[in-house]
Amino acid sequence: MDKKPTAAAAVTSADVARLAGVSRATVSFVLNNTQAHRVSDTTRSRVLAAAEQLGYVPHAAARSLRAGRSNLVLMPASVSAAGRLVSEWVDDLESELERHGYVLVLHAGRFPDPVSAARAWAELRPAAVVALEGDSLSGPAVDVLSRAGVRGVMAFASREVTGAHTVDFDQSRIGALAVEHLVAQGRRRIGVVMPRERGLATFARPRLAGAEGVAARSTATVTPVDLSYTHESAAELAGRWRELDLDGVFAYNDEYAALLLHALREEGVSVPEDVAVVGCDDLVLSALQQPPLTSVRLDLPTPAQFADALHELVDRGASPQVRGMEPVLVHRRSS
Amino acid sequence: MDKKPTAAAAVTSADVARLAGVSRATVSFVLNNTQAHRVSDTTRSRVLAAAEQLGYVPHAAARSLRAGRSNLVLMPASVSAAGRLVSEWVDDLESELERHGYVLVLHAGRFPDPVSAARAWAELRPAAVVALEGDSLSGPAVDVLSRAGVRGVMAFASREVTGAHTVDFDQSRIGALAVEHLVAQGRRRIGVVMPRERGLATFARPRLAGAEGVAARSTATVTPVDLSYTHESAAELAGRWRELDLDGVFAYNDEYAALLLHALREEGVSVPEDVAVVGCDDLVLSALQQPPLTSVRLDLPTPAQFADALHELVDRGASPQVRGMEPVLVHRRSS
DNA sequence: AGGGATCTATTACACGTGTAACTTCACTGT
DNA sequence: ACAGTGAAGTTACACGTGTAATAGATCCCT
């Protein structure tokens, strides 16, 4: 029932103080339950009532400016690039971090290079940065962050990032595991699907490298094949499948695998007789494919473990031990 | 090669000024390209060099504190609840907003009620809040936001939210469209899958309501059936399928639909002869199901349109017109 | 020569918050 | 009576930034 002005005046703690008839400091003591300072019950309730009436909400920016640190945890990640698996993990992580008083925030952004990305993140002065695509985090980029006062930088990455606390997330082990399996099944001419979609190259390239590493230590060969996530692209690939002459394929992903599986069936190529197919992520839908899809499941540290470790890193500066990613092969009938 | 102190001193514009031998104001003028003020080329380059050398990054909180407004656009949404479709849309929106100088940030959080959620968002003092699950945004919650100085609140919601700019996102139309289709195909005893997963109820309930609305205007009946996103739950449901006596089902989602499809086949229930199945989201994988899945595609306003509208709302306070969500039926062989 | 005009740089304040240091005032114990 | 104690508030400053107001120069024109 108030006026409805074009620019609503923001409510500050000074307004609360005025209404309650006390100083701004007292308001702060009451609202933060500052233990070092006692305040009488009558004034306390007057302040609380005033805050309630005005709908006062503290200004996070001002607060962290004064405190010299924020409770923001920044996670740079494009939403769509993160797979199903990871997205649930992130949701749980958010709850766990809240337990420690942090606010988890996702920020997707396309940047020309790691340093300018880091600069953009640094502007927000988060308490910590959790980089999923940690391999795009260079040493200088980490430098920018710590120069800006970011306490903890954790990176899921395949190689150690200087200055950051690295959690093993070696994508090449995924490709390696898949190809080891295919080789053990007697396959020798192995294709690796490379998705054309933007943002996926960060994951796809090391997986290919891992595959190639295994092939080099055996008699098998590895051939990369490009694929977009559309029916047309899959049909086109299946159309020239026989001339590729492959007897096994690691398809980057269960989703790309399913797409390929279908296109191959349309083309009359039979799985696993003509070609064995392995995906990744072990999605619920993968077991439903025709034939059920062999996949690589990725075991991550639990969100609770990770949140505790992150808190310790930010709070005490200690370098906590966190179990890395562990790829596990789930064998089904497609291989 | 610097020292590696436990608490790295954060670099401020004052440090830059000191190194360049000028006042802090001059630094600000140079780094922001302030047109109202001229600065000589020699000092300009000295300042830029100093900033570069120190790796200076402005403090977003301090900046927006002074400016009285921020360039943050907050989008409260749990990552996993957002479907594939929406997640790509969000990625594109982020690029478009960047064009206008905004920073899009996702924040998932579980809150007991809309007002306490709004309070948490308000602390960040974003320029705008884009609520995907807009129906959980109450009038008082919007009040909290505007009291905190948030310029624009846009909500994708089925009903008008007082104080917010509502973009039509009426989930009930999805359920309605699906059931209309099933009825047109001659089905009468229609089930609606209700996912048990947390966070999905916001979408599932109105879809059910839409389905029921259509049924009430015809001779059809609607029965809600619970389902978790696991093989076990699907098998259990399929096991007692015949006693449910349904000849059509709207499965909430293409993913739940695919899961159900598979369980029904295992149980010997044939689709579409015994029961017609309709999903939603029109995922790439849906056309690959056995049989190919009829689905409801959701046409959204383009991210560019939406970003422009949001900017106008924040900047000029104008209430721009944005096309709402439009559900479109994609007919395939499962119905 | 003097008084604008123009250019360049600086000083000073405000944004909203938390807290150390200080002031009052009433009460207590000898 | 008087120092000591403790409770209940307040004043004052700092955090890092943007910008209006101001101060010196330097130059131009009559």
XYZ file of C-alpha atoms (C1' of nucleotides) in Angstrom:
730
model
C 0.000 0.000 0.000
C 3.046 2.235 -0.196
C 3.774 4.562 -3.029
C 5.110 2.795 -6.101
C 8.055 4.999 -7.123
C 10.098 4.384 -10.251
C 13.243 4.162 -8.158
C 12.437 2.503 -4.858
C 14.779 3.821 -2.182
C 16.897 0.931 -0.960
C 16.559 0.233 2.744
C 19.803 0.501 4.699
C 20.719 -0.263 8.269
C 20.644 3.490 8.901
C 16.923 3.474 8.146
C 16.439 0.673 10.635
C 18.431 2.592 13.241
C 16.385 5.727 12.705
C 13.093 3.884 13.047
C 14.221 2.017 16.164
C 15.656 5.186 17.685
C 19.140 3.774 18.194
C 22.535 4.134 16.578
C 23.511 2.223 13.468
C 26.125 0.326 15.450
C 23.515 -1.102 17.755
C 21.544 -2.308 14.758
C 24.609 -4.090 13.483
C 25.246 -5.710 16.873
C 21.699 -6.982 17.097
C 21.366 -8.291 13.565
C 24.706 -10.090 13.655
C 24.300 -11.407 17.188
C 27.708 -10.009 18.034
C 28.768 -11.866 21.182
C 31.371 -9.335 22.262
C 28.722 -6.730 22.855
C 25.669 -6.930 25.091
C 22.459 -5.127 24.264
C 19.306 -4.949 26.373
C 16.349 -7.105 25.468
C 14.024 -4.160 24.955
C 16.248 -2.421 22.408
C 17.022 -5.736 20.762
C 13.357 -6.382 20.086
C 12.807 -2.783 18.957
C 15.585 -3.192 16.394
C 14.302 -6.544 15.184
C 10.818 -5.137 14.807
C 12.076 -2.157 12.825
C 14.138 -4.381 10.535
C 11.170 -6.631 9.945
C 8.837 -3.721 9.259
C 11.153 -2.147 6.678
C 12.071 -5.478 5.121
C 15.726 -4.779 5.640
C 18.236 -7.019 3.846
C 21.974 -6.492 4.374
C 24.089 -5.423 1.409
C 26.430 -8.321 0.665
C 28.832 -6.133 -1.310
C 29.217 -3.565 1.446
C 29.538 -6.283 4.029
C 32.293 -8.156 2.241
C 33.987 -4.889 1.359
C 34.252 -4.076 5.028
C 35.055 -7.642 6.077
C 37.740 -7.948 3.446
C 36.427 -11.281 2.252
C 33.273 -12.632 0.693
C 31.345 -15.848 1.097
C 30.968 -16.380 -2.611
C 32.236 -19.547 -4.219
C 32.461 -19.146 -7.945
C 32.190 -22.063 -10.300
C 32.922 -21.204 -13.904
C 31.088 -23.701 -16.074
C 28.739 -23.555 -18.979
C 25.524 -25.205 -17.942
C 25.095 -27.322 -21.018
C 28.664 -28.595 -21.144
C 28.341 -30.127 -17.721
C 26.855 -33.557 -18.136
C 23.878 -34.925 -16.271
C 26.141 -36.544 -13.748
C 28.061 -33.410 -12.940
C 24.976 -31.243 -12.691
C 23.544 -33.335 -9.865
C 26.897 -33.265 -8.153
C 26.894 -29.477 -8.371
C 23.412 -29.256 -6.869
C 24.525 -31.301 -3.904
C 27.722 -29.322 -3.528
C 25.663 -26.173 -3.266
C 23.786 -27.562 -0.255
C 26.985 -28.673 1.416
C 28.660 -25.307 0.951
C 25.636 -23.572 2.382
C 26.271 -25.609 5.534
C 29.595 -23.768 5.825
C 28.020 -20.402 5.104
C 29.115 -20.070 1.499
C 27.042 -19.118 -1.493
C 27.756 -21.139 -4.611
C 27.296 -19.346 -7.871
C 27.698 -20.612 -11.434
C 29.042 -18.367 -14.107
C 29.339 -19.409 -17.713
C 31.361 -17.180 -19.915
C 33.294 -17.388 -23.140
C 36.685 -15.765 -22.909
C 39.539 -15.545 -25.397
C 42.156 -16.770 -22.922
C 42.530 -18.027 -19.336
C 43.870 -14.755 -18.004
C 40.981 -12.590 -19.150
C 38.611 -15.194 -17.784
C 40.394 -15.077 -14.450
C 40.214 -11.292 -14.499
C 36.438 -11.413 -14.902
C 36.095 -13.870 -12.030
C 38.483 -11.888 -9.869
C 36.269 -8.821 -10.117
C 33.705 -10.593 -7.981
C 36.352 -11.229 -5.299
C 35.013 -14.683 -4.440
C 36.339 -16.600 -1.465
C 37.121 -19.480 -3.760
C 37.005 -20.527 -7.384
C 36.197 -24.087 -8.345
C 37.182 -24.733 -11.934
C 35.623 -27.798 -13.491
C 37.381 -27.351 -16.779
C 40.573 -26.873 -14.851
C 42.876 -27.482 -17.762
C 42.039 -24.080 -19.164
C 43.455 -22.553 -15.994
C 47.000 -21.372 -16.530
C 49.563 -20.424 -13.922
C 49.302 -16.689 -14.701
C 45.523 -16.955 -14.443
C 45.818 -18.354 -10.932
C 48.181 -15.497 -10.198
C 45.552 -12.957 -11.183
C 43.107 -14.610 -8.814
C 45.355 -14.695 -5.787
C 46.513 -11.124 -6.487
C 42.831 -10.220 -6.193
C 42.629 -11.873 -2.782
C 40.889 -15.113 -3.746
C 41.729 -17.487 -0.925
C 41.232 -20.862 -2.538
C 41.517 -22.033 -6.098
C 40.539 -25.625 -6.678
C 40.799 -27.105 -10.128
C 39.614 -30.388 -11.499
C 42.401 -30.951 -13.924
C 44.592 -33.595 -15.438
C 47.875 -31.838 -14.745
C 49.019 -29.943 -11.685
C 48.187 -26.232 -11.980
C 50.813 -24.153 -10.199
C 49.313 -22.177 -7.347
C 46.010 -23.992 -7.427
C 44.940 -27.004 -5.458
C 44.448 -29.617 -8.117
C 42.000 -32.485 -7.829
C 42.827 -35.249 -10.234
C 40.359 -35.200 -13.087
C 42.473 -36.735 -15.782
C 40.187 -37.104 -18.771
C 42.826 -39.119 -20.587
C 42.289 -41.985 -18.138
C 38.713 -42.237 -19.413
C 39.806 -42.658 -23.007
C 42.511 -45.038 -21.875
C 40.117 -47.220 -19.890
C 37.630 -47.387 -22.750
C 40.253 -48.397 -25.286
C 41.892 -50.898 -22.933
C 38.512 -52.540 -22.669
C 37.996 -52.562 -26.426
C 41.446 -54.041 -26.967
C 40.749 -56.711 -24.335
C 37.621 -57.567 -26.335
C 39.839 -58.217 -29.337
C 39.217 -54.975 -31.194
C 42.099 -53.346 -33.022
C 40.865 -50.588 -35.360
C 39.338 -48.126 -32.920
C 37.505 -44.852 -33.605
C 37.107 -42.021 -31.115
C 34.142 -39.681 -31.549
C 35.063 -36.003 -31.261
C 32.017 -33.757 -30.641
C 31.917 -30.559 -32.660
C 29.893 -28.673 -30.041
C 31.574 -25.664 -28.516
C 33.059 -26.124 -25.097
C 33.354 -29.888 -25.295
C 36.809 -29.884 -26.853
C 38.353 -29.323 -23.421
C 37.118 -32.733 -22.389
C 37.274 -34.469 -25.744
C 40.905 -33.824 -26.609
C 42.487 -35.418 -23.527
C 40.164 -38.407 -23.834
C 41.461 -38.895 -27.344
C 45.028 -38.562 -26.105
C 44.442 -41.254 -23.517
C 43.039 -43.534 -26.173
C 46.035 -42.944 -28.381
C 48.390 -43.649 -25.507
C 46.938 -47.102 -24.998
C 46.936 -47.843 -28.703
C 50.616 -46.957 -28.924
C 51.385 -49.628 -26.337
C 49.455 -52.293 -28.276
C 48.846 -53.310 -31.846
C 45.687 -51.218 -32.072
C 45.189 -47.984 -34.021
C 43.064 -44.983 -33.065
C 41.173 -42.781 -35.540
C 39.352 -39.602 -34.467
C 35.951 -39.033 -36.133
C 34.020 -35.757 -35.892
C 30.341 -35.741 -34.972
C 27.778 -33.040 -34.240
C 24.907 -33.747 -31.894
C 22.260 -33.967 -34.644
C 20.565 -36.738 -36.573
C 21.953 -35.436 -39.842
C 25.543 -35.564 -38.702
C 25.110 -39.045 -37.267
C 23.463 -40.304 -40.448
C 26.250 -38.837 -42.540
C 28.877 -40.519 -40.361
C 27.064 -43.867 -40.468
C 26.777 -43.559 -44.238
C 30.532 -43.699 -44.690
C 31.080 -46.063 -41.788
C 32.198 -49.133 -43.762
C 34.936 -47.261 -45.560
C 36.282 -46.122 -42.174
C 36.849 -49.808 -41.425
C 36.607 -49.680 -37.618
C 35.756 -52.531 -35.265
C 35.472 -50.511 -32.065
C 34.536 -46.977 -31.079
C 34.680 -44.824 -27.969
C 31.906 -42.273 -28.391
C 32.964 -39.526 -25.958
C 29.618 -39.631 -24.206
C 26.553 -41.798 -23.682
C 24.494 -39.262 -25.570
C 26.745 -39.243 -28.607
C 26.997 -43.022 -28.268
C 23.221 -43.416 -28.351
C 22.990 -41.157 -31.362
C 25.657 -43.142 -33.178
C 24.145 -46.473 -32.135
C 20.860 -45.535 -33.756
C 22.419 -44.240 -36.946
C 24.499 -47.403 -37.298
C 21.436 -49.601 -36.897
C 19.631 -47.619 -39.615
C 22.604 -48.228 -41.852
C 22.589 -51.969 -41.144
C 25.822 -52.005 -39.190
C 25.343 -54.378 -36.259
C 26.596 -53.735 -32.734
C 28.607 -55.366 -31.235
C 29.264 -57.831 -34.060
C 30.573 -55.344 -36.631
C 31.644 -52.689 -34.175
C 31.804 -52.451 -30.363
C 30.607 -49.164 -28.818
C 31.607 -47.612 -25.478
C 30.124 -44.415 -24.035
C 30.768 -42.399 -20.893
C 28.788 -41.092 -17.862
C 26.672 -44.211 -17.300
C 23.399 -42.348 -17.683
C 20.165 -44.012 -16.650
C 19.083 -44.043 -20.277
C 22.230 -45.863 -21.427
C 21.117 -49.231 -20.109
C 17.943 -48.807 -22.163
C 19.674 -48.583 -25.522
C 19.586 -51.306 -28.175
C 21.851 -53.025 -27.332
C 22.473 -51.820 -23.746
C 25.442 -49.503 -23.804
C 28.815 -50.200 -22.241
C 29.873 -47.027 -20.466
C 32.530 -45.478 -18.256
C 31.139 -44.334 -14.928
C 32.986 -41.444 -13.229
C 33.273 -41.739 -9.481
C 33.744 -38.330 -7.903
C 34.544 -37.363 -4.329
C 31.292 -36.832 -2.454
C 30.090 -33.215 -2.402
C 30.358 -33.273 1.389
C 34.010 -34.301 1.296
C 34.737 -31.712 -1.310
C 32.934 -28.921 0.555
C 34.832 -29.709 3.749
C 38.123 -29.642 1.889
C 37.284 -26.349 0.214
C 36.345 -24.778 3.515
C 39.602 -25.902 5.068
C 41.537 -24.454 2.151
C 39.794 -21.090 2.418
C 39.764 -20.914 6.182
C 43.093 -22.302 7.255
C 44.999 -22.160 4.000
C 45.752 -25.836 4.439
C 46.054 -28.067 1.410
C 43.591 -30.841 2.131
C 43.656 -34.217 0.482
C 40.746 -34.922 -1.827
C 40.269 -38.149 -3.704
C 40.329 -37.549 -7.431
C 38.027 -38.784 -10.142
C 38.012 -42.535 -10.645
C 36.793 -43.973 -13.962
C 35.053 -47.362 -13.746
C 34.040 -49.482 -16.696
C 30.441 -50.732 -16.774
C 30.276 -53.618 -19.222
C 27.046 -54.130 -21.168
C 26.127 -55.749 -24.445
C 27.299 -53.093 -26.878
C 30.883 -54.331 -26.526
C 58.944 -15.462 -8.758
C 57.461 -13.254 -6.053
C 57.230 -14.263 -2.451
C 54.379 -16.663 -1.776
C 52.708 -15.160 1.307
C 49.857 -16.872 3.129
C 47.690 -13.792 2.724
C 48.484 -12.085 -0.563
C 47.833 -8.375 -0.258
C 45.038 -7.475 -2.649
C 45.993 -4.908 -5.263
C 43.876 -1.737 -5.193
C 43.704 1.263 -7.453
C 45.649 3.155 -4.808
C 48.601 0.841 -5.406
C 48.393 1.567 -9.106
C 48.271 5.288 -8.414
C 51.307 5.114 -6.144
C 53.345 3.193 -8.702
C 52.365 5.512 -11.549
C 53.015 8.590 -9.424
C 49.547 10.060 -9.891
C 46.394 10.426 -7.850
C 43.861 7.668 -7.476
C 41.298 9.736 -9.343
C 43.475 9.853 -12.409
C 43.786 6.089 -12.325
C 40.041 5.779 -12.256
C 39.660 8.176 -15.181
C 42.137 6.257 -17.277
C 40.885 2.769 -16.549
C 37.242 3.680 -17.126
C 37.907 5.844 -20.172
C 35.886 8.616 -18.567
C 34.953 10.916 -21.429
C 34.187 13.932 -19.290
C 37.782 14.176 -18.254
C 40.854 14.457 -20.431
C 44.210 13.024 -19.386
C 47.527 13.406 -21.166
C 48.847 10.523 -23.211
C 52.043 10.185 -21.189
C 50.252 9.792 -17.841
C 47.667 7.545 -19.454
C 50.290 5.103 -20.593
C 52.098 5.298 -17.260
C 48.882 4.351 -15.493
C 48.119 1.520 -17.885
C 51.616 0.155 -17.494
C 51.385 0.263 -13.718
C 47.997 -1.468 -13.736
C 49.339 -4.157 -16.021
C 52.457 -4.682 -13.961
C 50.538 -5.095 -10.710
C 47.830 -7.197 -12.295
C 45.164 -4.827 -11.040
C 41.545 -5.970 -11.230
C 38.749 -3.640 -10.085
C 36.674 -4.654 -7.087
C 33.152 -5.257 -8.380
C 31.578 -4.929 -4.941
C 33.183 -1.576 -4.209
C 32.346 -0.371 -7.669
C 28.672 -1.237 -7.501
C 28.505 0.051 -3.954
C 29.647 3.429 -5.157
C 27.607 3.329 -8.360
C 24.478 2.331 -6.498
C 23.765 -0.459 -8.921
C 25.380 -3.673 -10.044
C 25.675 -5.441 -13.357
C 24.747 -8.795 -11.931
C 21.792 -10.699 -13.308
C 20.782 -13.446 -10.959
C 19.034 -16.550 -12.160
C 17.870 -18.801 -9.374
C 17.664 -22.332 -10.744
C 18.922 -25.707 -9.742
C 21.170 -26.971 -12.486
C 19.768 -30.442 -12.675
C 16.123 -29.401 -12.691
C 16.620 -27.368 -15.828
C 16.212 -29.633 -18.813
C 18.624 -29.948 -21.691
C 16.625 -27.485 -23.706
C 16.635 -24.805 -21.066
C 20.305 -25.202 -20.269
C 21.326 -24.358 -23.815
C 18.996 -21.410 -23.760
C 20.665 -20.183 -20.586
C 24.114 -20.486 -22.129
C 23.045 -18.331 -25.050
C 21.332 -15.829 -22.797
C 24.595 -15.383 -20.949
C 26.368 -14.341 -24.141
C 23.603 -11.930 -25.059
C 23.595 -10.294 -21.637
C 27.334 -9.887 -21.810
C 26.722 -7.806 -24.921
C 24.842 -5.354 -22.704
C 27.518 -5.422 -20.014
C 25.744 -7.696 -17.570
C 27.117 -10.718 -15.790
C 24.751 -13.652 -15.595
C 25.071 -15.837 -12.570
C 23.181 -18.987 -11.599
C 22.362 -19.699 -8.026
C 20.693 -22.892 -6.893
C 19.384 -22.923 -3.390
C 16.766 -24.704 -1.367
C 14.701 -22.344 0.717
C 11.734 -22.957 2.985
C 9.640 -20.200 1.425
C 9.707 -17.595 -1.382
C 10.416 -14.679 0.930
C 13.543 -16.133 2.507
C 14.735 -17.086 -0.953
C 14.173 -13.529 -2.123
C 16.038 -12.258 0.923
C 19.072 -14.346 0.008
C 19.010 -13.112 -3.577
C 18.493 -9.517 -2.473
C 21.699 -9.603 -0.452
C 23.636 -9.717 -3.693
C 21.824 -6.577 -4.924
C 21.601 -7.798 -8.519
C 20.413 -5.503 -11.271
C 17.813 -8.055 -12.175
C 16.452 -11.415 -11.143
C 15.260 -13.897 -13.741
C 13.160 -16.582 -12.108
C 12.656 -19.692 -14.176
C 10.476 -21.371 -11.608
C 8.523 -18.169 -11.376
C 5.512 -19.692 -9.720
C 7.414 -19.953 -6.477
C 7.770 -16.170 -6.529
C 5.154 -14.545 -4.340
C 4.110 -10.904 -4.272
C 5.816 -10.265 -0.906
C 8.981 -11.886 -2.269
C 9.044 -9.434 -5.164
C 8.537 -6.687 -2.613
C 11.661 -7.746 -0.759
C 13.615 -7.567 -3.994
C 12.488 -4.116 -5.038
C 12.952 -2.827 -1.488
C 16.563 -3.951 -1.906
C 16.888 -1.923 -5.085
C 16.627 -4.691 -7.658
C 15.599 -2.910 -10.836
C 14.033 -5.702 -12.819
C 12.293 -8.877 -11.827
C 11.316 -11.134 -14.692
C 9.501 -14.351 -13.986
C 8.643 -17.213 -16.253
C 5.372 -18.114 -14.657
C 1.898 -19.323 -15.415
C 0.097 -16.629 -13.458
C 0.812 -12.910 -13.241
C 3.151 -12.137 -10.329
C 2.355 -8.717 -8.875
C 5.291 -6.372 -9.177
C 7.241 -8.616 -11.507
C 7.296 -8.631 -15.266
C 5.789 -11.983 -16.098
C 6.639 -13.948 -19.221
C 4.035 -16.537 -19.956
C 5.371 -19.968 -19.063
C 2.173 -21.752 -18.318
C 3.139 -25.358 -17.679
C -0.496 -26.367 -17.642
C -0.702 -25.698 -21.372
C 1.870 -28.439 -21.885
C -0.206 -31.006 -20.056
C -3.291 -29.738 -21.836
C -1.728 -30.010 -25.288
C -0.477 -33.521 -24.607
C -3.830 -34.749 -23.393
C -5.731 -33.017 -26.193
C -3.539 -34.942 -28.586
C -4.136 -38.238 -26.793
C -7.884 -37.634 -26.776
C -7.792 -36.806 -30.480
C -6.078 -40.150 -30.995
C -9.063 -41.821 -29.363
C -7.545 -42.414 -25.933
C -9.753 -41.982 -22.873
C -8.088 -43.438 -19.762
C -5.025 -41.250 -19.454
C -2.161 -41.452 -16.948
C 0.153 -38.568 -16.062
C 3.618 -39.413 -14.763
C 4.600 -37.423 -11.676
C 8.358 -37.486 -10.996
C 9.355 -37.991 -7.373
C 12.654 -36.093 -7.746
C 13.019 -32.972 -5.680
C 12.497 -29.702 -7.433
C 10.456 -31.117 -10.287
C 7.120 -30.800 -8.533
C 6.988 -27.102 -9.442
C 6.751 -28.081 -13.080
C 4.909 -31.375 -12.700
C 1.910 -30.169 -10.744
C 0.682 -27.536 -13.203
C 1.203 -29.953 -16.095
C -1.070 -32.384 -14.308
C -3.598 -29.626 -13.700
C -3.640 -28.778 -17.406
C -4.203 -32.414 -18.235
C -7.071 -32.613 -15.790
C -8.608 -29.466 -17.215
C -8.805 -30.984 -20.676
C -10.146 -34.253 -19.336
C -12.912 -32.427 -17.502
C -14.113 -30.965 -20.807
C -14.212 -34.379 -22.497
C -15.133 -37.929 -21.619
C -11.555 -38.776 -20.662
C -10.199 -39.422 -17.176
C -6.767 -38.520 -15.817
C -4.838 -40.586 -13.260
C -1.543 -39.374 -11.752
C 1.120 -42.081 -11.329
C 4.332 -41.554 -9.334
C 7.707 -42.491 -10.794
C 11.309 -42.073 -9.684
C 14.061 -41.752 -12.261
C 15.441 -45.267 -11.720
C 15.094 -48.623 -13.421
C 13.612 -50.164 -10.296
C 10.834 -47.629 -10.006
C 10.004 -47.950 -13.699
C 9.955 -51.752 -13.492
C 7.702 -51.627 -10.471
C 5.307 -49.291 -12.260
C 5.281 -51.410 -15.411
C 4.649 -54.485 -13.255
C 1.284 -53.194 -12.140
C 0.506 -51.467 -15.414
C -2.357 -53.673 -16.558
C -4.312 -53.190 -13.369
C -4.026 -49.412 -13.842
C -5.994 -49.911 -17.069
C -4.683 -46.889 -19.020
C -4.633 -46.423 -22.798
C -2.597 -43.203 -22.888
C 0.095 -41.534 -20.785
C 1.776 -38.159 -20.629
C 5.178 -38.843 -19.097
C 6.217 -35.357 -17.886
C 9.482 -35.510 -19.772
C 11.226 -37.287 -22.611
C 13.604 -38.839 -20.129
C 10.880 -40.261 -17.932
C 9.036 -41.265 -21.097
C 12.034 -43.203 -22.398
C 12.447 -44.925 -19.062
C 8.786 -45.894 -19.002
C 8.835 -46.961 -22.646
C 11.609 -49.417 -21.938
C 10.002 -50.828 -18.790
C 6.705 -51.319 -20.616
C 8.401 -53.187 -23.428
C 10.102 -55.504 -20.918
C 6.690 -56.191 -19.432
C 5.173 -56.981 -22.828
C 2.954 -53.926 -22.992
C 3.069 -52.653 -26.572
C 3.281 -48.997 -27.568
C 1.243 -47.439 -29.107
C -1.231 -50.349 -29.454
C -1.894 -50.908 -25.750
C -0.915 -47.462 -24.579
C 0.078 -44.209 -26.332
C 3.021 -42.298 -24.799
C 3.784 -38.570 -25.007
C 6.877 -36.904 -23.580
C 8.112 -33.348 -23.411
C 11.214 -31.299 -24.447
C 11.738 -32.947 -27.844
C 15.256 -34.070 -27.037
C 17.507 -35.349 -29.785
C 17.423 -38.786 -28.210
C 13.609 -38.935 -28.245
C 13.389 -39.621 -31.950
C 15.718 -42.580 -31.409
C 13.432 -44.426 -29.004
C 11.542 -47.607 -29.847
C 9.073 -46.509 -31.087
C 10.073 -42.895 -31.788
C 8.605 -40.727 -29.079
C 5.846 -38.178 -29.555
C 6.875 -35.080 -27.614
C 5.937 -31.507 -26.774
C 8.529 -29.023 -27.970
C 8.738 -25.757 -26.022
C 9.358 -22.695 -28.153
C 10.946 -19.941 -26.103
C 11.678 -16.329 -26.989
C 15.188 -16.107 -28.420
C 17.880 -15.276 -25.877
C 18.638 -12.099 -27.840
C 15.043 -10.883 -27.635
C 14.925 -11.701 -23.980
C 18.222 -9.992 -23.196
C 17.112 -6.828 -24.986
C 13.850 -6.803 -23.072
C 15.614 -7.316 -19.775
C 18.023 -4.488 -20.496
C 15.174 -2.164 -21.321
C 13.401 -3.097 -18.103
C 16.503 -2.445 -16.010
C 17.611 0.658 -17.838
C 14.448 2.546 -18.624
C 12.029 0.851 -16.267
C 9.823 0.185 -19.273
C 7.727 -2.951 -19.402
C 8.717 -4.533 -22.688
C 6.669 -7.110 -24.498
C 8.187 -10.568 -24.658
C 6.620 -13.495 -26.402
C 5.841 -16.257 -23.934
C 6.519 -19.960 -24.129
C 4.670 -21.759 -26.902
C 4.172 -25.536 -26.661
C 4.153 -27.398 -29.983
C 3.241 -31.045 -30.431
C 5.702 -33.197 -32.376
C 3.876 -36.308 -33.480
C 5.845 -39.558 -33.768
C 4.987 -43.232 -33.625
C 4.579 -43.668 -29.872
C 1.040 -42.226 -30.106
C 49.126 43.145 -19.538
C 45.205 41.032 -18.099
C 41.304 38.106 -18.219
C 39.052 34.394 -19.947
C 39.302 29.828 -21.955
C 41.345 25.208 -22.092
C 43.767 21.370 -20.400
C 45.373 18.349 -16.702
C 45.559 16.647 -12.255
C 43.972 16.590 -7.357
C 41.076 16.885 -3.189
C 37.060 15.483 -0.927
C 32.999 12.995 -0.332
C 29.588 9.224 -0.682
C 28.085 4.372 -1.135
C 26.612 0.546 3.322
C 28.694 -2.095 6.526
C 31.443 -4.028 10.945
C 33.951 -3.102 14.981
C 37.603 -1.018 18.093
C 37.618 2.570 21.220
C 35.210 5.509 23.944
C 31.454 7.592 26.909
C 27.666 7.290 30.332
C 25.562 5.677 33.980
C 24.250 2.739 37.701
C 25.788 -0.328 41.018
C 29.079 -2.674 44.410
C 32.372 -3.439 48.013
C 35.437 -1.647 51.308
C 33.272 8.563 50.023
C 35.329 6.657 46.277
C 37.661 3.711 43.179
C 36.326 -0.261 40.626
C 33.203 -2.935 37.737
C 30.172 -3.948 34.301
C 26.277 -3.063 31.267
C 24.337 -0.310 27.306
C 25.108 2.854 23.745
C 27.535 5.876 20.632
C 31.282 7.917 17.779
C 34.622 7.344 14.424
C 37.059 5.006 11.060
C 38.119 1.682 7.316
C 37.064 -1.187 3.243
C 37.759 0.278 -2.608
C 35.613 2.817 -5.858
C 33.528 6.892 -9.043
C 32.915 11.668 -9.723
C 31.639 16.602 -8.655
C 34.073 20.450 -7.341
C 38.318 22.657 -7.356
C 43.082 24.210 -8.255
C 47.015 25.253 -11.086
C 49.042 25.698 -15.137
C 49.342 27.220 -20.117
C 47.666 29.533 -24.016
C 45.004 32.941 -26.750
C 43.102 37.252 -27.899
C 42.204 42.092 -27.600
